[in-house]
């Protein structure tokens, strides 16, 4: 592979998630399989290189500079992760390195200046002395970074959160080639534990390594450096392109909405042109989840402002609809189906955040519902193993009541005791913590907690429209403005 080929293929994959990171790994994967550079038949074969390394290893053992290494079984086809070119051989990691843990250094002993101290995945501070004069190949051995390779800086202290790979013959091994191998190796072979992952020396020594001739190691590293530098350029170009795309998306969506709450800065012609541009280029302008979220919020914003569909002059005006709803609610109150609510003041001009279409009007949510309330302000008596659930705002999602594995249950009697007067025209909304989660009641046998409110809508109101309204930026801005609390937001029923 050369830079020209890389550029050619990059144009085809650059829109994919994590394109650059995947490209970098692809380059390293080719490198350790012997497919990045050509093999030279004049290179000294890896078998001879291994013989020289083993000779140096024997000398170090004889001098007692290192301990006698554990004998491992020969590498067979089942252990080999992939095929390698002729002239290469498979070796275990401890065939070429002596693996030792770094040295314990309490964090309280770190200093503001001195030599670098390398921890699990980077320099964590300074110390008055160093352990290794040269760069060392490391394997993170504790915590979330377990199995991650690193190269320490010169004159460095390495803590016991990393395993140090000390080459028997440093002049016979290119440290950056082995770093590449460890980067793409299957970490599952050496990492153990789930709650607290770790890598032990006993596991790491068994890692199979493809060993090419030394000259080819150098050629591989040079080619990897060349292509990684190109990836850096591509990443910079991609970042610039994404920033340009973000600005273009923001500008297009901005033209579909009023620039400032309470104004109508964008004309219908401007909005139509912006919408036409946005939808004509939708695949190119919505490449990341945040773009989809922005578009969804814009659509909801247009919907609740009466700008998503044209108004029909033959529709019943909202003023007449309000009178029908008022009569329906009064009739139910006369029949004592619901308690009579206190009359609400009309919506004042300074409460209206934007201009409505000619046949719309502002109304308070309470005036559209027979009842508005919240769940119990306490904890019910739990009973395991029933199908009667105690739910809160975090059980509401995308129009449904979601029962989770940790949702508590109550007895039938407890459910009956705390049951609210809900119907299939009831809308549930989270009002504590995460504001604005919405669900429709569908005759589930549940007890409602205080972090969710419920309201039974008039039969003349489309509950799906109310859901869109609550999910729109308008409601979220309104809710946050009226909510109390800093860390955990709470919206009172009076709001």
Tab-separated table of C-alpha atoms in Angstrom:
chain	number	residue	atom	x	y	z
A	1	UNK	CA	0.000	0.000	0.000
A	2	UNK	CA	1.219	3.507	-0.832
A	3	UNK	CA	-0.112	6.995	0.046
A	4	UNK	CA	-1.877	7.308	-3.322
A	5	UNK	CA	-3.779	4.054	-2.778
A	6	UNK	CA	-4.609	5.078	0.771
A	7	UNK	CA	-6.065	8.380	-0.403
A	8	UNK	CA	-8.081	6.594	-3.077
A	9	UNK	CA	-9.637	4.157	-0.593
A	10	UNK	CA	-10.063	6.802	2.101
A	11	UNK	CA	-12.483	8.787	-0.038
A	12	UNK	CA	-14.729	5.696	-0.055
A	13	UNK	CA	-14.712	5.077	3.690
A	14	UNK	CA	-14.179	8.519	5.208
A	15	UNK	CA	-17.876	8.962	6.051
A	16	UNK	CA	-17.919	5.787	8.151
A	17	UNK	CA	-17.836	6.128	11.962
A	18	UNK	CA	-14.277	6.196	13.339
A	19	UNK	CA	-12.932	6.048	9.781
A	20	UNK	CA	-9.424	7.273	10.649
A	21	UNK	CA	-9.070	5.014	13.690
A	22	UNK	CA	-10.182	2.016	11.642
A	23	UNK	CA	-7.783	2.975	8.868
A	24	UNK	CA	-4.883	3.176	11.322
A	25	UNK	CA	-5.674	-0.279	12.642
A	26	UNK	CA	-5.998	-1.623	9.092
A	27	UNK	CA	-2.492	-0.342	8.320
A	28	UNK	CA	-1.043	-2.034	11.406
A	29	UNK	CA	-2.903	-5.244	10.627
A	30	UNK	CA	-1.381	-5.318	7.142
A	31	UNK	CA	2.020	-4.574	8.641
A	32	UNK	CA	2.104	-7.524	11.048
A	33	UNK	CA	0.816	-9.900	8.350
A	34	UNK	CA	3.670	-9.026	6.008
A	35	UNK	CA	1.374	-7.308	3.497
A	36	UNK	CA	2.488	-3.700	3.882
A	37	UNK	CA	5.960	-3.932	2.326
A	38	UNK	CA	7.507	-6.413	-0.065
A	39	UNK	CA	9.712	-9.230	1.203
A	40	UNK	CA	13.365	-9.217	0.101
A	41	UNK	CA	14.852	-12.697	-0.524
A	42	UNK	CA	18.260	-11.265	0.373
A	43	UNK	CA	17.165	-10.512	3.951
A	44	UNK	CA	18.611	-12.711	6.651
A	45	UNK	CA	15.717	-15.073	7.570
A	46	UNK	CA	13.909	-14.700	10.870
A	47	UNK	CA	15.034	-18.183	11.941
A	48	UNK	CA	18.641	-16.975	11.960
A	49	UNK	CA	17.592	-13.796	13.768
A	50	UNK	CA	15.893	-15.883	16.460
A	51	UNK	CA	19.018	-18.025	16.840
A	52	UNK	CA	21.060	-14.887	17.531
A	53	UNK	CA	18.491	-13.599	20.027
A	54	UNK	CA	18.405	-16.953	21.805
A	55	UNK	CA	22.189	-16.947	21.991
A	56	UNK	CA	22.095	-13.585	23.729
A	57	UNK	CA	19.325	-14.833	26.013
A	58	UNK	CA	21.456	-17.819	27.057
A	59	UNK	CA	24.363	-15.507	27.823
A	60	UNK	CA	22.180	-13.311	30.046
A	61	UNK	CA	20.883	-16.374	31.923
A	62	UNK	CA	24.413	-17.677	32.364
A	63	UNK	CA	25.493	-14.305	33.755
A	64	UNK	CA	22.407	-14.342	35.983
A	65	UNK	CA	21.290	-11.032	34.527
A	66	UNK	CA	17.874	-12.628	33.961
A	67	UNK	CA	16.130	-15.666	35.377
A	68	UNK	CA	15.730	-18.950	33.508
A	69	UNK	CA	12.690	-18.669	31.239
A	70	UNK	CA	9.686	-20.953	31.434
A	71	UNK	CA	9.700	-23.556	28.637
A	72	UNK	CA	6.622	-23.321	26.425
A	73	UNK	CA	5.248	-25.879	23.927
A	74	UNK	CA	5.995	-25.319	20.228
A	75	UNK	CA	3.635	-22.927	18.417
A	76	UNK	CA	1.245	-24.988	16.296
A	77	UNK	CA	-1.319	-23.972	13.679
A	78	UNK	CA	-4.087	-23.651	16.290
A	79	UNK	CA	-2.155	-20.944	18.145
A	80	UNK	CA	-1.166	-18.945	15.038
A	81	UNK	CA	-3.647	-16.064	14.556
A	82	UNK	CA	-2.934	-15.783	10.800
A	83	UNK	CA	-0.554	-16.843	8.055
A	84	UNK	CA	2.807	-15.116	7.599
A	85	UNK	CA	5.200	-14.776	4.632
A	86	UNK	CA	8.054	-17.103	3.884
A	87	UNK	CA	11.116	-16.076	5.845
A	88	UNK	CA	9.057	-15.117	8.922
A	89	UNK	CA	8.503	-17.330	11.973
A	90	UNK	CA	6.127	-17.412	14.916
A	91	UNK	CA	7.649	-16.900	18.386
A	92	UNK	CA	6.313	-16.381	21.882
A	93	UNK	CA	6.782	-12.944	23.403
A	94	UNK	CA	9.205	-14.375	25.960
A	95	UNK	CA	11.360	-15.808	23.153
A	96	UNK	CA	12.575	-12.278	22.458
A	97	UNK	CA	11.913	-10.346	25.697
A	98	UNK	CA	12.230	-10.760	29.428
A	99	UNK	CA	8.894	-9.671	30.914
A	100	UNK	CA	8.986	-8.054	34.366
A	101	UNK	CA	6.597	-5.895	36.341
A	102	UNK	CA	7.437	-2.250	36.928
A	103	UNK	CA	8.297	-1.095	40.425
A	104	UNK	CA	5.749	-0.005	43.031
A	105	UNK	CA	5.710	3.746	43.629
A	106	UNK	CA	2.986	5.225	45.858
A	107	UNK	CA	1.367	8.293	44.325
A	108	UNK	CA	2.164	10.172	47.540
A	109	UNK	CA	5.864	9.886	46.600
A	110	UNK	CA	5.444	11.680	43.270
A	111	UNK	CA	7.260	14.986	42.917
A	112	UNK	CA	6.545	18.225	41.000
A	113	UNK	CA	9.791	17.865	39.043
A	114	UNK	CA	12.313	15.165	38.164
A	115	UNK	CA	12.174	12.134	35.855
A	116	UNK	CA	8.977	10.952	34.184
A	117	UNK	CA	6.947	8.264	35.971
A	118	UNK	CA	4.925	5.985	33.673
A	119	UNK	CA	1.781	4.372	35.120
A	120	UNK	CA	-0.842	2.204	33.425
A	121	UNK	CA	-1.278	4.292	30.288
A	122	UNK	CA	0.895	7.375	30.416
A	123	UNK	CA	3.114	9.655	32.462
A	124	UNK	CA	1.519	10.260	35.859
A	125	UNK	CA	4.115	12.481	37.510
A	126	UNK	CA	7.789	12.944	38.349
A	127	UNK	CA	10.306	11.215	40.625
A	128	UNK	CA	13.881	11.723	41.769
A	129	UNK	CA	15.285	8.673	39.941
A	130	UNK	CA	14.608	6.568	36.849
A	131	UNK	CA	14.662	2.821	36.229
A	132	UNK	CA	15.224	2.672	32.467
A	133	UNK	CA	17.583	4.840	30.457
A	134	UNK	CA	16.196	3.837	27.038
A	135	UNK	CA	12.676	3.727	25.639
A	136	UNK	CA	10.927	0.552	26.800
A	137	UNK	CA	8.045	-1.453	25.370
A	138	UNK	CA	5.304	-1.683	28.015
A	139	UNK	CA	2.021	-3.546	28.456
A	140	UNK	CA	-0.572	-1.983	30.747
A	141	UNK	CA	-1.393	-4.684	33.286
A	142	UNK	CA	-4.042	-3.285	35.652
A	143	UNK	CA	-7.438	-1.692	35.197
A	144	UNK	CA	-9.339	-0.547	32.120
A	145	UNK	CA	-6.211	-0.169	29.962
A	146	UNK	CA	-5.038	-3.740	30.564
A	147	UNK	CA	-3.378	-5.152	27.457
A	148	UNK	CA	-2.703	-1.738	25.916
A	149	UNK	CA	0.898	-1.359	24.646
A	150	UNK	CA	2.950	1.771	25.262
A	151	UNK	CA	6.496	2.990	24.725
A	152	UNK	CA	7.952	4.836	27.706
A	153	UNK	CA	10.104	7.943	27.251
A	154	UNK	CA	13.872	7.748	27.943
A	155	UNK	CA	15.087	8.099	31.550
A	156	UNK	CA	11.782	6.901	32.956
A	157	UNK	CA	10.476	5.252	36.118
A	158	UNK	CA	7.868	2.559	35.298
A	159	UNK	CA	5.374	1.596	38.007
A	160	UNK	CA	3.958	-1.871	38.623
A	161	UNK	CA	0.831	-0.920	36.662
A	162	UNK	CA	2.788	-1.867	33.536
A	163	UNK	CA	4.787	-4.898	32.428
A	164	UNK	CA	8.191	-4.043	30.944
A	165	UNK	CA	9.333	-6.000	27.863
A	166	UNK	CA	13.141	-6.064	28.093
A	167	UNK	CA	14.561	-7.277	24.759
A	168	UNK	CA	17.348	-9.847	25.084
A	169	UNK	CA	19.050	-8.301	22.060
A	170	UNK	CA	17.752	-4.735	21.623
A	171	UNK	CA	19.804	-4.239	18.454
A	172	UNK	CA	18.092	-7.290	16.886
A	173	UNK	CA	14.501	-6.097	17.453
A	174	UNK	CA	12.747	-2.928	16.345
A	175	UNK	CA	10.716	-1.764	19.352
A	176	UNK	CA	8.167	0.024	17.171
A	177	UNK	CA	7.460	-3.086	15.126
A	178	UNK	CA	6.666	-5.007	18.327
A	179	UNK	CA	4.508	-2.090	19.489
A	180	UNK	CA	2.505	-2.473	16.270
A	181	UNK	CA	2.111	-6.212	16.871
A	182	UNK	CA	0.864	-5.703	20.421
A	183	UNK	CA	-1.542	-2.973	19.262
A	184	UNK	CA	-3.466	-5.331	16.943
A	185	UNK	CA	-3.046	-8.517	18.987
A	186	UNK	CA	-6.103	-10.201	20.489
A	187	UNK	CA	-6.133	-8.824	24.051
A	188	UNK	CA	-8.497	-11.579	25.208
A	189	UNK	CA	-5.551	-13.987	25.106
A	190	UNK	CA	-3.694	-12.132	27.864
A	191	UNK	CA	-6.296	-10.105	29.813
A	192	UNK	CA	-8.102	-11.818	32.685
A	193	UNK	CA	-10.791	-10.578	35.066
A	194	UNK	CA	-13.866	-8.454	34.372
A	195	UNK	CA	-14.518	-6.232	37.396
A	196	UNK	CA	-10.775	-5.594	37.694
A	197	UNK	CA	-9.034	-6.540	34.420
A	198	UNK	CA	-5.349	-7.416	34.605
A	199	UNK	CA	-2.482	-8.877	32.611
A	200	UNK	CA	-0.049	-11.207	34.336
A	201	UNK	CA	3.455	-12.044	33.169
A	202	UNK	CA	2.404	-15.706	33.078
A	203	UNK	CA	-0.262	-14.834	30.489
A	204	UNK	CA	1.765	-12.311	28.499
A	205	UNK	CA	4.725	-14.625	27.844
A	206	UNK	CA	2.425	-16.933	25.833
A	207	UNK	CA	1.388	-14.266	23.331
A	208	UNK	CA	2.335	-15.429	19.790
A	209	UNK	CA	4.354	-12.873	17.805
A	210	UNK	CA	5.043	-12.890	14.021
A	211	UNK	CA	8.792	-12.304	13.702
A	212	UNK	CA	10.072	-10.967	10.351
A	213	UNK	CA	13.742	-10.483	9.363
A	214	UNK	CA	15.291	-7.469	11.095
A	215	UNK	CA	15.711	-5.536	7.839
A	216	UNK	CA	12.040	-6.012	7.078
A	217	UNK	CA	11.097	-4.854	10.578
A	218	UNK	CA	12.826	-1.565	9.798
A	219	UNK	CA	11.069	-1.264	6.417
A	220	UNK	CA	7.693	-1.990	8.028
A	221	UNK	CA	8.205	0.677	10.698
A	222	UNK	CA	9.280	3.247	8.092
A	223	UNK	CA	6.189	2.526	5.982
A	224	UNK	CA	3.886	2.604	9.025
A	225	UNK	CA	5.348	5.985	10.040
A	226	UNK	CA	4.781	7.298	6.504
A	227	UNK	CA	1.174	6.142	6.390
A	228	UNK	CA	0.391	7.258	9.951
A	229	UNK	CA	1.659	10.737	9.066
A	230	UNK	CA	-0.736	10.688	6.126
A	231	UNK	CA	-3.528	9.576	8.467
A	232	UNK	CA	-2.728	12.615	10.621
A	233	UNK	CA	-3.218	14.832	7.567
A	234	UNK	CA	-6.436	13.041	6.672
A	235	UNK	CA	-7.716	13.393	10.213
A	236	UNK	CA	-6.994	17.122	10.178
A	237	UNK	CA	-8.817	17.421	6.850
A	238	UNK	CA	-11.722	15.345	8.156
A	239	UNK	CA	-11.954	17.484	11.300
A	240	UNK	CA	-12.030	20.641	9.202
A	241	UNK	CA	-14.685	19.124	6.925
A	242	UNK	CA	-16.805	18.042	9.900
A	243	UNK	CA	-16.563	21.526	11.411
A	244	UNK	CA	-17.674	22.992	8.080
A	245	UNK	CA	-20.523	20.464	7.938
A	246	UNK	CA	-21.587	21.332	11.490
A	247	UNK	CA	-21.702	25.026	10.615
A	248	UNK	CA	-23.685	24.282	7.463
A	249	UNK	CA	-26.186	22.101	9.359
A	250	UNK	CA	-26.552	24.731	12.085
A	251	UNK	CA	-27.081	27.495	9.515
A	252	UNK	CA	-29.630	25.458	7.552
A	253	UNK	CA	-31.597	24.548	10.676
A	254	UNK	CA	-31.352	28.106	11.980
A	255	UNK	CA	-33.064	29.375	8.827
A	256	UNK	CA	-35.992	27.056	9.565
A	257	UNK	CA	-36.569	28.606	12.996
A	258	UNK	CA	-36.953	32.095	14.422
A	259	UNK	CA	-33.559	33.525	15.314
A	260	UNK	CA	-34.768	34.757	18.704
A	261	UNK	CA	-37.699	33.575	20.791
A	262	UNK	CA	-40.701	35.772	20.169
A	263	UNK	CA	-39.642	36.914	16.695
A	264	UNK	CA	-40.274	35.724	13.164
A	265	UNK	CA	-36.905	36.613	11.630
A	266	UNK	CA	-37.027	34.131	8.766
A	267	UNK	CA	-39.538	34.654	5.962
A	268	UNK	CA	-41.553	31.759	4.485
A	269	UNK	CA	-39.469	31.964	1.297
A	270	UNK	CA	-36.235	31.694	3.298
A	271	UNK	CA	-37.596	28.758	5.262
A	272	UNK	CA	-38.769	26.933	2.145
A	273	UNK	CA	-35.389	27.413	0.473
A	274	UNK	CA	-33.552	26.217	3.588
A	275	UNK	CA	-35.814	23.180	3.890
A	276	UNK	CA	-35.313	22.348	0.206
A	277	UNK	CA	-31.521	22.587	0.580
A	278	UNK	CA	-31.513	20.523	3.773
A	279	UNK	CA	-33.585	17.654	2.437
A	280	UNK	CA	-31.838	17.595	-0.940
A	281	UNK	CA	-28.515	17.083	0.860
A	282	UNK	CA	-29.814	15.162	3.877
A	283	UNK	CA	-27.460	12.125	3.609
A	284	UNK	CA	-24.393	14.389	3.452
A	285	UNK	CA	-25.566	16.679	6.241
A	286	UNK	CA	-26.610	13.997	8.728
A	287	UNK	CA	-23.541	11.815	9.183
A	288	UNK	CA	-23.483	11.751	12.984
A	289	UNK	CA	-26.103	11.087	15.683
A	290	UNK	CA	-25.991	14.701	16.875
A	291	UNK	CA	-27.025	15.846	13.386
A	292	UNK	CA	-30.088	13.586	13.533
A	293	UNK	CA	-30.937	14.916	16.993
A	294	UNK	CA	-30.683	18.518	15.768
A	295	UNK	CA	-32.890	17.742	12.773
A	296	UNK	CA	-35.460	15.987	14.964
A	297	UNK	CA	-35.602	18.971	17.329
A	298	UNK	CA	-36.034	21.340	14.388
A	299	UNK	CA	-38.915	19.262	12.990
A	300	UNK	CA	-40.626	19.230	16.402
A	301	UNK	CA	-40.044	22.962	16.762
A	302	UNK	CA	-41.649	23.625	13.388
A	303	UNK	CA	-44.554	21.315	14.236
A	304	UNK	CA	-45.573	23.079	17.457
A	305	UNK	CA	-45.254	26.520	15.798
A	306	UNK	CA	-47.618	25.569	12.974
A	307	UNK	CA	-44.899	25.694	10.329
A	308	UNK	CA	-44.615	22.030	9.406
A	309	UNK	CA	-47.882	21.629	7.480
A	310	UNK	CA	-50.134	24.230	5.821
A	311	UNK	CA	-53.237	25.445	7.646
A	312	UNK	CA	-56.622	24.562	6.162
A	313	UNK	CA	-59.170	27.419	6.421
A	314	UNK	CA	-61.934	24.778	6.514
A	315	UNK	CA	-60.623	23.336	9.792
A	316	UNK	CA	-62.553	24.077	12.965
A	317	UNK	CA	-60.783	27.037	14.630
A	318	UNK	CA	-58.993	26.369	17.911
A	319	UNK	CA	-61.342	28.825	19.657
A	320	UNK	CA	-64.345	26.581	18.941
A	321	UNK	CA	-62.309	23.487	19.892
A	322	UNK	CA	-61.525	25.106	23.252
A	323	UNK	CA	-65.212	25.655	23.945
A	324	UNK	CA	-66.010	21.999	23.150
A	325	UNK	CA	-63.233	20.838	25.459
A	326	UNK	CA	-64.440	23.174	28.214
A	327	UNK	CA	-67.983	21.789	27.914
A	328	UNK	CA	-66.760	18.176	27.936
A	329	UNK	CA	-64.726	18.754	31.094
A	330	UNK	CA	-67.568	20.641	32.822
A	331	UNK	CA	-70.012	17.821	32.001
A	332	UNK	CA	-67.709	15.260	33.614
A	333	UNK	CA	-67.305	17.478	36.659
A	334	UNK	CA	-71.083	17.863	36.996
A	335	UNK	CA	-71.388	14.079	36.823
A	336	UNK	CA	-68.653	13.911	39.484
A	337	UNK	CA	-66.397	11.822	37.297
A	338	UNK	CA	-63.646	14.264	38.286
A	339	UNK	CA	-63.278	16.963	40.916
A	340	UNK	CA	-63.775	20.517	39.717
A	341	UNK	CA	-60.477	22.315	39.216
A	342	UNK	CA	-59.773	25.928	40.081
A	343	UNK	CA	-60.248	28.263	37.097
A	344	UNK	CA	-57.009	29.240	35.365
A	345	UNK	CA	-56.098	32.746	34.177
A	346	UNK	CA	-55.841	33.282	30.412
A	347	UNK	CA	-52.397	33.176	28.803
A	348	UNK	CA	-50.910	36.679	28.895
A	349	UNK	CA	-49.092	38.283	25.979
A	350	UNK	CA	-45.745	38.221	27.774
A	351	UNK	CA	-46.156	34.449	28.299
A	352	UNK	CA	-46.439	33.731	24.581
A	353	UNK	CA	-42.968	32.792	23.285
A	354	UNK	CA	-43.843	32.877	19.569
A	355	UNK	CA	-46.583	33.840	17.106
A	356	UNK	CA	-49.213	31.221	16.233
A	357	UNK	CA	-51.045	30.676	12.931
A	358	UNK	CA	-54.344	32.517	12.415
A	359	UNK	CA	-56.610	29.617	13.523
A	360	UNK	CA	-54.550	28.500	16.557
A	361	UNK	CA	-54.701	29.826	20.092
A	362	UNK	CA	-52.779	29.491	23.343
A	363	UNK	CA	-54.210	27.321	26.145
A	364	UNK	CA	-52.945	26.020	29.460
A	365	UNK	CA	-52.339	22.267	29.617
A	366	UNK	CA	-54.556	21.944	32.690
A	367	UNK	CA	-57.520	23.332	30.736
A	368	UNK	CA	-57.212	20.461	28.223
A	369	UNK	CA	-57.307	17.689	30.821
A	370	UNK	CA	-59.860	16.288	33.237
A	371	UNK	CA	-57.221	15.764	35.879
A	372	UNK	CA	-53.511	16.490	36.346
A	373	UNK	CA	-51.568	14.881	39.174
A	374	UNK	CA	-48.403	13.086	40.159
A	375	UNK	CA	-47.498	9.818	41.841
A	376	UNK	CA	-47.256	8.966	45.513
A	377	UNK	CA	-44.832	11.027	47.633
A	378	UNK	CA	-43.426	8.086	49.493
A	379	UNK	CA	-42.360	4.480	49.118
A	380	UNK	CA	-44.932	1.703	48.757
A	381	UNK	CA	-44.554	-1.661	50.448
A	382	UNK	CA	-42.640	-3.850	48.010
A	383	UNK	CA	-43.557	-7.462	47.267
A	384	UNK	CA	-41.225	-9.534	45.104
A	385	UNK	CA	-42.375	-11.628	42.171
A	386	UNK	CA	-45.642	-9.909	41.219
A	387	UNK	CA	-46.724	-8.222	38.001
A	388	UNK	CA	-47.685	-4.945	39.705
A	389	UNK	CA	-44.868	-2.452	39.203
A	390	UNK	CA	-43.796	0.740	40.983
A	391	UNK	CA	-42.681	3.101	38.213
A	392	UNK	CA	-41.098	6.542	38.049
A	393	UNK	CA	-40.009	9.002	35.390
A	394	UNK	CA	-37.114	6.774	34.291
A	395	UNK	CA	-39.643	4.117	33.247
A	396	UNK	CA	-41.119	6.419	30.604
A	397	UNK	CA	-39.606	6.309	27.108
A	398	UNK	CA	-40.836	7.075	23.608
A	399	UNK	CA	-44.526	6.736	24.399
A	400	UNK	CA	-44.259	3.536	26.438
A	401	UNK	CA	-43.969	2.425	30.051
A	402	UNK	CA	-40.716	0.467	30.163
A	403	UNK	CA	-40.328	-2.140	32.905
A	404	UNK	CA	-36.641	-2.624	33.737
A	405	UNK	CA	-34.889	-5.513	35.440
A	406	UNK	CA	-34.547	-3.449	38.642
A	407	UNK	CA	-38.125	-2.092	38.683
A	408	UNK	CA	-39.690	-2.854	42.059
A	409	UNK	CA	-42.984	-4.721	42.415
A	410	UNK	CA	-45.873	-4.450	44.873
A	411	UNK	CA	-48.813	-6.600	45.883
A	412	UNK	CA	-52.239	-6.358	44.245
A	413	UNK	CA	-53.627	-4.716	47.394
A	414	UNK	CA	-50.811	-2.114	47.420
A	415	UNK	CA	-51.379	-1.396	43.736
A	416	UNK	CA	-55.118	-0.903	44.339
A	417	UNK	CA	-54.391	1.340	47.311
A	418	UNK	CA	-52.207	3.779	45.312
A	419	UNK	CA	-53.801	3.419	41.873
A	420	UNK	CA	-54.464	6.686	40.015
A	421	UNK	CA	-57.572	7.375	37.869
A	422	UNK	CA	-55.871	6.868	34.487
A	423	UNK	CA	-57.304	5.909	31.091
A	424	UNK	CA	-56.077	5.172	27.573
A	425	UNK	CA	-56.089	8.951	26.962
A	426	UNK	CA	-53.677	9.499	29.850
A	427	UNK	CA	-50.228	10.945	29.156
A	428	UNK	CA	-47.378	10.360	31.621
A	429	UNK	CA	-44.407	12.775	31.812
A	430	UNK	CA	-41.224	12.696	33.895
A	431	UNK	CA	-40.937	15.825	36.050
A	432	UNK	CA	-37.952	14.995	38.250
A	433	UNK	CA	-34.365	14.335	37.139
A	434	UNK	CA	-34.680	13.924	33.384
A	435	UNK	CA	-37.523	16.200	32.337
A	436	UNK	CA	-39.872	15.416	29.474
A	437	UNK	CA	-39.819	11.618	29.073
A	438	UNK	CA	-43.275	10.710	27.742
A	439	UNK	CA	-45.416	7.564	27.855
A	440	UNK	CA	-49.056	6.696	27.180
A	441	UNK	CA	-50.998	4.686	29.727
A	442	UNK	CA	-52.236	1.408	28.250
A	443	UNK	CA	-54.026	-0.212	31.193
A	444	UNK	CA	-50.766	-1.323	32.836
A	445	UNK	CA	-51.168	-2.272	36.497
A	446	UNK	CA	-48.698	0.136	38.044
A	447	UNK	CA	-48.147	2.422	41.004
A	448	UNK	CA	-46.893	5.839	39.961
A	449	UNK	CA	-44.012	7.509	41.826
A	450	UNK	CA	-43.641	11.248	42.410
A	451	UNK	CA	-41.064	11.774	39.632
A	452	UNK	CA	-43.816	11.307	37.037
A	453	UNK	CA	-47.021	13.223	36.510
A	454	UNK	CA	-50.146	12.154	34.633
A	455	UNK	CA	-52.968	14.000	32.924
A	456	UNK	CA	-56.150	12.625	31.366
A	457	UNK	CA	-56.718	14.522	28.134
A	458	UNK	CA	-60.037	15.513	26.655
A	459	UNK	CA	-61.186	13.171	23.929
A	460	UNK	CA	-60.954	16.132	21.522
A	461	UNK	CA	-57.158	16.357	21.968
A	462	UNK	CA	-54.728	14.179	20.003
A	463	UNK	CA	-52.412	12.690	22.610
A	464	UNK	CA	-49.729	12.081	19.996
A	465	UNK	CA	-49.603	15.808	19.273
A	466	UNK	CA	-49.172	16.473	23.000
A	467	UNK	CA	-46.285	13.978	23.023
A	468	UNK	CA	-44.572	15.878	20.196
A	469	UNK	CA	-45.166	19.151	22.040
A	470	UNK	CA	-43.531	17.837	25.233
A	471	UNK	CA	-40.575	16.441	23.271
A	472	UNK	CA	-40.022	19.746	21.459
A	473	UNK	CA	-37.395	22.369	22.395
A	474	UNK	CA	-40.244	24.693	23.395
A	475	UNK	CA	-41.341	22.472	26.293
A	476	UNK	CA	-37.780	21.732	27.422
A	477	UNK	CA	-36.953	25.450	27.574
A	478	UNK	CA	-40.190	26.102	29.460
A	479	UNK	CA	-39.547	23.222	31.886
A	480	UNK	CA	-35.944	24.184	32.617
A	481	UNK	CA	-36.963	27.791	33.193
A	482	UNK	CA	-39.565	26.789	35.770
A	483	UNK	CA	-37.727	23.842	37.346
A	484	UNK	CA	-36.083	23.969	40.751
A	485	UNK	CA	-32.854	22.285	41.818
A	486	UNK	CA	-29.353	22.397	40.341
A	487	UNK	CA	-28.077	18.819	40.105
A	488	UNK	CA	-31.542	17.206	39.981
A	489	UNK	CA	-34.208	19.276	38.256
A	490	UNK	CA	-37.796	19.179	39.532
A	491	UNK	CA	-40.849	20.609	37.762
A	492	UNK	CA	-43.853	21.252	39.985
A	493	UNK	CA	-47.405	20.547	38.862
A	494	UNK	CA	-48.207	24.275	39.191
A	495	UNK	CA	-45.787	25.009	36.354
